[in-house]
Amino acid sequence: MRGKVIVSKFWTKFFSLGKAQAITIFPFIFLKYHSDKINKILINHERIHILQAIELLILPFYILYLTEFIVRLIQYRNFTRAYLNISFEREAYENENNLDYLKTRKLYSFLKYVTRKGVKRTVCLF
C-alpha cells in the first residue's frame, strides 16, 4: 500500500494543527504543496506511516500515536520535542532517506524505537 497522495493546504493544516508539511491519514498522504509530490524522502517518510498503520489495523495506530504524543508532551513539555520522540516518528525519520526501507522493513519495527532516546537529526516542522 503506497497511499493516495493529495495536495491540500487546507487538509494538511487541519489534520496537523498547521504544523506539518505532510501528514498521513490512512489511506491518504496529504501534502501542503504541489512541489512536495517529487520529494521522495518526504513521501517515503509518510509511506512508512502507512505501513505502520496497516500493521496495527489502522485505528489502533492513531490511538497509540496520540497516546504516545501526550505521554511525550508531559515528559518533555515541548510540542516539537514530544513529536520527534514518538516511536513511529523516530522510525520514519531514521529511515526516510533509505528508499528501499519499506522493502526490507520487519513487522512492528517501530517497537525498537519506543525506549530509544531521541531522533539523531534536527527536523524543522514549521
XYZ file of C-alpha atoms in Angstrom:
126
model
C 0.000 0.000 0.000
C 1.541 3.255 -1.144
C -1.129 5.710 -0.007
C -3.109 8.085 -2.184
C -1.249 11.410 -2.368
C -3.448 14.503 -2.152
C -2.174 18.074 -2.297
C -4.261 20.236 0.011
C -3.052 23.089 2.203
C -6.411 23.049 3.980
C -6.444 19.349 4.978
C -2.744 19.291 5.810
C -3.214 22.298 8.085
C -6.451 20.899 9.532
C -5.052 17.467 10.442
C -1.672 18.747 11.679
C -2.902 21.845 13.502
C -0.927 23.876 10.988
C 2.398 22.338 11.976
C 3.265 19.857 9.195
C 4.307 19.909 5.575
C 2.719 16.472 5.120
C 0.530 14.160 7.153
C -0.765 10.631 6.708
C -4.394 9.895 7.479
C -4.794 6.356 6.197
C -5.076 5.706 3.271
C -4.180 9.265 2.258
C -0.965 11.260 2.321
C -1.805 14.955 2.463
C 0.846 17.356 1.178
C 0.879 21.076 1.770
C 2.474 21.983 -1.568
C 2.276 20.513 -5.069
C 6.097 20.595 -5.280
C 6.233 18.084 -2.389
C 4.966 15.358 -4.743
C 8.516 14.959 -6.094
C 10.147 14.959 -2.635
C 10.998 11.249 -2.438
C 12.261 11.471 1.139
C 9.088 13.149 2.395
C 6.873 10.656 0.547
C 8.960 7.747 1.882
C 8.559 9.107 5.433
C 4.784 9.226 5.014
C 4.683 5.753 3.420
C 6.444 4.377 6.485
C 3.451 5.695 8.465
C 1.062 3.987 6.018
C 2.764 0.639 6.729
C 2.774 1.271 10.490
C -0.973 1.960 10.343
C -1.657 -1.185 8.333
C 0.246 -3.473 10.677
C -1.670 -2.046 13.660
C -5.022 -2.315 11.838
C -5.278 1.463 11.349
C -7.359 2.752 14.271
C -5.041 1.367 16.996
C -2.139 3.105 15.195
C -3.782 6.506 15.654
C -4.772 5.748 19.252
C -1.207 4.697 20.101
C 0.259 7.640 18.169
C -1.873 10.174 20.055
C -1.335 8.437 23.414
C 2.423 8.388 22.961
C 2.403 12.034 21.883
C 0.541 13.009 25.071
C 2.969 10.991 27.216
C 5.944 12.619 25.443
C 4.379 16.071 25.797
C 4.073 15.551 29.549
C 7.610 14.139 29.623
C 9.297 16.902 27.597
C 6.848 19.835 27.981
C 7.663 20.860 24.424
C 5.480 20.177 21.372
C 8.309 19.663 18.863
C 10.407 17.505 21.167
C 7.355 15.396 22.064
C 6.524 14.883 18.378
C 10.105 13.943 17.471
C 10.193 11.347 20.245
C 7.093 9.407 19.222
C 8.356 5.921 18.303
C 6.531 5.993 14.950
C 8.245 9.276 14.058
C 11.631 8.059 15.241
C 11.404 5.097 12.893
C 10.178 7.235 9.986
C 12.842 9.947 10.413
C 15.670 7.472 10.906
C 14.758 5.560 7.733
C 13.239 8.178 5.422
C 16.458 8.514 3.382
C 16.548 4.769 2.690
C 14.194 4.495 -0.265
C 14.396 0.677 -0.058
C 13.470 0.574 3.641
C 9.869 -0.475 3.063
C 11.047 -3.487 1.052
C 13.190 -4.803 3.923
C 11.348 -3.496 6.995
C 10.385 -6.105 9.559
C 6.931 -6.126 11.168
C 6.495 -3.866 14.190
C 9.900 -2.238 13.675
C 8.669 0.888 15.448
C 8.799 -1.047 18.760
C 12.580 -0.802 18.920
C 12.189 2.991 18.939
C 9.874 3.132 21.968
C 12.688 3.210 24.523
C 15.460 4.599 22.336
C 16.417 8.192 23.165
C 15.699 10.959 20.655
C 15.949 11.454 16.930
C 19.500 11.657 15.606
C 18.886 14.734 13.464
C 17.182 18.074 13.705
C 13.852 18.419 11.960
C 12.125 21.685 11.145
C 8.345 21.318 11.354
C 7.376 24.852 10.559
